Tab-separated table of C-alpha atoms in Angstrom:
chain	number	residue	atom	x	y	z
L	27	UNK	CA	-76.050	86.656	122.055
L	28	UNK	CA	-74.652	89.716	120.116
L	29	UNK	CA	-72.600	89.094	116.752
L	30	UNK	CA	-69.169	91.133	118.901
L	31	UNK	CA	-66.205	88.515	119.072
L	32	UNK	CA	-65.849	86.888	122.175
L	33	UNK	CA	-62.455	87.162	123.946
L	34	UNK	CA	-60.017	84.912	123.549
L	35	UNK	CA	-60.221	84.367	127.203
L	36	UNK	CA	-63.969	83.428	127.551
L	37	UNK	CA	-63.200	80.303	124.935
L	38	UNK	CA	-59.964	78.946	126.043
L	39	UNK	CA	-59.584	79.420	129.684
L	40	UNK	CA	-62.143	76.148	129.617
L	41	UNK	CA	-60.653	73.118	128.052
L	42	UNK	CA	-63.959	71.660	127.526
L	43	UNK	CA	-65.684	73.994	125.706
L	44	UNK	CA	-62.702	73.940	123.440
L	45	UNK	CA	-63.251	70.193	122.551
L	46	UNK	CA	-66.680	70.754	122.706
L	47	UNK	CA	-66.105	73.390	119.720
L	48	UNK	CA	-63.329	71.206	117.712
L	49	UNK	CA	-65.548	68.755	117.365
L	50	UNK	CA	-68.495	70.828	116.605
L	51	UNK	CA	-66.536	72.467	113.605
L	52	UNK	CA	-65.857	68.763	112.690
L	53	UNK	CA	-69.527	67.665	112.806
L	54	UNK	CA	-70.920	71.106	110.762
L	55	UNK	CA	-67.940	70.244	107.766
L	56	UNK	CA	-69.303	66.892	107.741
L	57	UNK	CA	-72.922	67.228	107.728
L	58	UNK	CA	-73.653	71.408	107.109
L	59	UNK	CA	-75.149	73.427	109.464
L	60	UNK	CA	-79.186	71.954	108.826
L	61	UNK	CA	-78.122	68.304	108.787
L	62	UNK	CA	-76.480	68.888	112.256
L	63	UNK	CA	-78.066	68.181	115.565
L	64	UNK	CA	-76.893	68.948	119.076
L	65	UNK	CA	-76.849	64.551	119.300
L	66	UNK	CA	-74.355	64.588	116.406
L	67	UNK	CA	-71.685	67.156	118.408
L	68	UNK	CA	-72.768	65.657	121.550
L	69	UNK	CA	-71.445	61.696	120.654
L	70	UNK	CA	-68.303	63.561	118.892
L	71	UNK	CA	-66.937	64.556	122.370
L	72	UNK	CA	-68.503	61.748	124.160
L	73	UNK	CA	-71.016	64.067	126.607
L	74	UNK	CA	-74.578	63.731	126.613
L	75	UNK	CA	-77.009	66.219	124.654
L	76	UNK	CA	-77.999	67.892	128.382
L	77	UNK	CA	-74.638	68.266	129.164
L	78	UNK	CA	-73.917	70.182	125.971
L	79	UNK	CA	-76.741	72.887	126.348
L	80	UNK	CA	-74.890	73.677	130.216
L	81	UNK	CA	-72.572	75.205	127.418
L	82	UNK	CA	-74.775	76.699	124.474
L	83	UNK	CA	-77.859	77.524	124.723
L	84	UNK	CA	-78.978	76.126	121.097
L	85	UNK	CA	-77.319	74.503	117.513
L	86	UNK	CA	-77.453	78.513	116.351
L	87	UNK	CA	-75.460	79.521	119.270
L	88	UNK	CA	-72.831	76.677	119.584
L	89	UNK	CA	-72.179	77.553	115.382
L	90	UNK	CA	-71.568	81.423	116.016
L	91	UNK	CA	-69.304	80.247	119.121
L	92	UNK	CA	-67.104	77.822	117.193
L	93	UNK	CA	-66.173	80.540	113.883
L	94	UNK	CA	-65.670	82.959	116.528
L	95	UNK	CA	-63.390	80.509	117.914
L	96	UNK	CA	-62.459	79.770	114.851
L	97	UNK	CA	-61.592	83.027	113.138
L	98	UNK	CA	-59.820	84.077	116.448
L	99	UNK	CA	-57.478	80.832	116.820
L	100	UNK	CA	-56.782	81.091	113.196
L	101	UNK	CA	-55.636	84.677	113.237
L	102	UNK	CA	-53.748	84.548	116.539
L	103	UNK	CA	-51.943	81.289	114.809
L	104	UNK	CA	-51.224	82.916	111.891
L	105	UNK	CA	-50.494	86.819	113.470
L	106	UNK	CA	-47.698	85.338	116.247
L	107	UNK	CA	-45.792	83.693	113.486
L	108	UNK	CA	-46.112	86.653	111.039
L	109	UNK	CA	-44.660	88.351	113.929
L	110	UNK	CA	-41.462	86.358	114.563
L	111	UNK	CA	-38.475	88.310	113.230
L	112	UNK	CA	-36.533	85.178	112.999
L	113	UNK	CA	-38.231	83.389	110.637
L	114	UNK	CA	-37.490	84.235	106.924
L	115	UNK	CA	-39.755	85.450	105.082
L	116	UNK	CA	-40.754	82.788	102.688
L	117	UNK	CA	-41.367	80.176	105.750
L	118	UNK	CA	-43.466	82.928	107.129
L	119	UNK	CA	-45.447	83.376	104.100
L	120	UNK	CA	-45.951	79.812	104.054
L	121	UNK	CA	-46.882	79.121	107.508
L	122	UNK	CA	-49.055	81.987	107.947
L	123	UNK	CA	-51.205	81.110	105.256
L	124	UNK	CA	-51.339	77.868	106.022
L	125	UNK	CA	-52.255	78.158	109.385
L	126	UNK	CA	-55.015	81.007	108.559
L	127	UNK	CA	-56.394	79.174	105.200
L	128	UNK	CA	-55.273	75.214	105.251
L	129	UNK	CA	-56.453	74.195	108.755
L	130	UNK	CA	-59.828	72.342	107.472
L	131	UNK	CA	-58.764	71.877	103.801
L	132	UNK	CA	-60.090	68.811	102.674
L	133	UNK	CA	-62.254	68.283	105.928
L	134	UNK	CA	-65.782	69.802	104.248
L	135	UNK	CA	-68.245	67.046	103.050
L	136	UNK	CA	-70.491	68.107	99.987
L	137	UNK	CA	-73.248	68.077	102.343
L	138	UNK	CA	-71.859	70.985	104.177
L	139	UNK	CA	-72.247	73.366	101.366
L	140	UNK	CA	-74.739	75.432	103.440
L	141	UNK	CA	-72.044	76.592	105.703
L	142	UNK	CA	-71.214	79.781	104.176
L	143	UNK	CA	-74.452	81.074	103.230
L	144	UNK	CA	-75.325	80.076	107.487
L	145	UNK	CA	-72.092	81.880	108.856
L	146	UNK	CA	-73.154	84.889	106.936
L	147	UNK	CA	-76.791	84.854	108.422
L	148	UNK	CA	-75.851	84.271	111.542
L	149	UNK	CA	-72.532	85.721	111.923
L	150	UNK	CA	-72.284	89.106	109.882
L	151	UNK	CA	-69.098	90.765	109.665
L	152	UNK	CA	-67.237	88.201	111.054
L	153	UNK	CA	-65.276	86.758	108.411
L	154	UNK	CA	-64.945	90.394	106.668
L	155	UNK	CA	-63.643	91.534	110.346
L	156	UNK	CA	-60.907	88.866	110.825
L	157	UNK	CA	-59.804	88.837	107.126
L	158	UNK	CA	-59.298	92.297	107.219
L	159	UNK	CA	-57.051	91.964	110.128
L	160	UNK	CA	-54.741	89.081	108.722
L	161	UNK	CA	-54.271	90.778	105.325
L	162	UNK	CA	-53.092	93.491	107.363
L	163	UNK	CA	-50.603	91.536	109.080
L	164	UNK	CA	-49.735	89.574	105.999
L	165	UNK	CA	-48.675	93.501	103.989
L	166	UNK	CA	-46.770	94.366	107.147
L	167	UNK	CA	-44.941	91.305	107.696
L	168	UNK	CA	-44.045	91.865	103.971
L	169	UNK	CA	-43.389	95.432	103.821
L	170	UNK	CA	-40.396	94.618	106.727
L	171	UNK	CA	-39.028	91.886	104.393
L	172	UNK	CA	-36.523	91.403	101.618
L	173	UNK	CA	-39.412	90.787	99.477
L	174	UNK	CA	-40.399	94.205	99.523
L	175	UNK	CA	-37.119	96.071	99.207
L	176	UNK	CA	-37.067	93.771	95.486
L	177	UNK	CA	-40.608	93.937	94.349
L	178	UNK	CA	-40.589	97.770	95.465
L	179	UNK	CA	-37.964	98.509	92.727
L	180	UNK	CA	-40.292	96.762	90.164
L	181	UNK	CA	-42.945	99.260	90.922
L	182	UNK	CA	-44.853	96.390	93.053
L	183	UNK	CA	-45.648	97.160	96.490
L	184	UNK	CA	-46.639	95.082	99.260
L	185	UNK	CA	-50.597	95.411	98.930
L	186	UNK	CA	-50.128	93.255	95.129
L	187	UNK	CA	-47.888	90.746	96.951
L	188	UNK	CA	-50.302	90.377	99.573
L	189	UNK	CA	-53.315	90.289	96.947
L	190	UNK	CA	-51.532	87.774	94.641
L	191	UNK	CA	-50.569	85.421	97.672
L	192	UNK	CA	-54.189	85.481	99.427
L	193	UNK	CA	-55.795	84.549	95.751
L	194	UNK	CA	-53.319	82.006	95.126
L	195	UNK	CA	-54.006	80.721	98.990
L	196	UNK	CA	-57.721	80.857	98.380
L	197	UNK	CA	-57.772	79.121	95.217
L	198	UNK	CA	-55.649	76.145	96.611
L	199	UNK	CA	-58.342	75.767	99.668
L	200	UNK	CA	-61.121	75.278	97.638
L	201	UNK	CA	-59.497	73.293	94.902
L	202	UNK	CA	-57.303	70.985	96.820
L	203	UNK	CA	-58.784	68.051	98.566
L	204	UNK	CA	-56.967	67.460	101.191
L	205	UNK	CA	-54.236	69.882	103.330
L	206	UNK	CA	-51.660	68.202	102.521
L	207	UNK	CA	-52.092	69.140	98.297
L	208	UNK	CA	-52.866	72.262	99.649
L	209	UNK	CA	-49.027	72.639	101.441
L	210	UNK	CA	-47.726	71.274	98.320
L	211	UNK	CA	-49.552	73.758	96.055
L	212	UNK	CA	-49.064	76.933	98.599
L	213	UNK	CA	-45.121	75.822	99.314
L	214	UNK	CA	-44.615	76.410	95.459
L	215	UNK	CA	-46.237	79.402	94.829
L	216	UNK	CA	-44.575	81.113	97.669
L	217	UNK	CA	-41.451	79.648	96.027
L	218	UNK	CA	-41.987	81.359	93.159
L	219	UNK	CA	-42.978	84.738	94.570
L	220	UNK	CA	-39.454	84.533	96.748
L	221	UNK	CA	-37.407	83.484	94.028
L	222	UNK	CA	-36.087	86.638	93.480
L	223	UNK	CA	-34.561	86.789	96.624
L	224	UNK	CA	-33.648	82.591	97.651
């Protein structure tokens, strides 16, 4: 299977293979990638190991198909409400970032600390591809906001805003242990970034 993201359309048109891939992300943040066996993901959605390999054809496979689902869900989540002119800007901020970096906070065992170094061997680009896209959306959803017209005046433009709120984000996900610290933490710093303009 090449490393090119796989269209929405080939994931979610089949509710199975969804749950199939929830609960596979569930089972690799538990146990890591080498812990993890096709039994483990197979008892998490009740189906029997045959019954999973109808879907992927190995453990390497069903782990590049559930970050590209992933990254995808995570970014369309995240891009449709930066999108949204109605929203202001600081519940965009918030619910953006939230939905792009909070949606497993807390969820990763210790044991799953080979994840990253396994998505990048198997998976290369992928991350780099999506994030790209999102802080992209994150300095244009800014630049059409009241946050810029203020910061822009101070000589700050939307790219630092954007920087500051993605390292802030960041830091929160791997510090906080669960997602709910993680709202907490990422509701005040946007706070504080908007302040000038609450």
């Amino acid at each position: 299977m090449s490393d090119k993201l796989i269209p929405n359309e080939d994931i979610e048109t089949d509710p199975r293979k969804v749950e199939i891939l929830e609960g596979a992300i569930g089972v690799f943040l538990k146990y890591g990638f080498k812990k993890t066996s096709m039994d483990d993901v197979a008892k998490s959605v009740s189906i029997s190991r045959q019954a999973l390999y109808l879907y992927f054809a190995d453990k390497e496979d069903l782990f590049k198909e559930g970050l590209r689902y992933f990254f995808a869900t995570s970014f369309r989540s995240a891009d449709q409400i930066l999108n949204q002119k109605k929203i202001p800007i600081e519940e965009k901020l918030f619910l953006a970032l939230e939905a792009w970096l909070g949606r497993y906070v807390g969820g990763k065992s210790s044991e799953a600390d080979d994840l990253i170094a396994t998505s990048k061997g198997l998976v290369s680009g992928l991350a780099c591809s999506y994030e790209e896209k999102f802080y992209l959306a994150l300095i244009e959803a800014i630049r059409d906001s009241k946050l810029n017209t203020y910061y822009i005046k101070k000589g700050i433009g939307p790219e630092q805003i954007t920087n500051t709120l993605q390292a802030m984000a960041q830091g929160f996900k791997f510090s906080c242990d669960s997602n709910a610290s993680f709202k907490i933490k990422l509701k005040e710093a946007i706070q504080v970034i908007c302040a000038p303009i609450l």
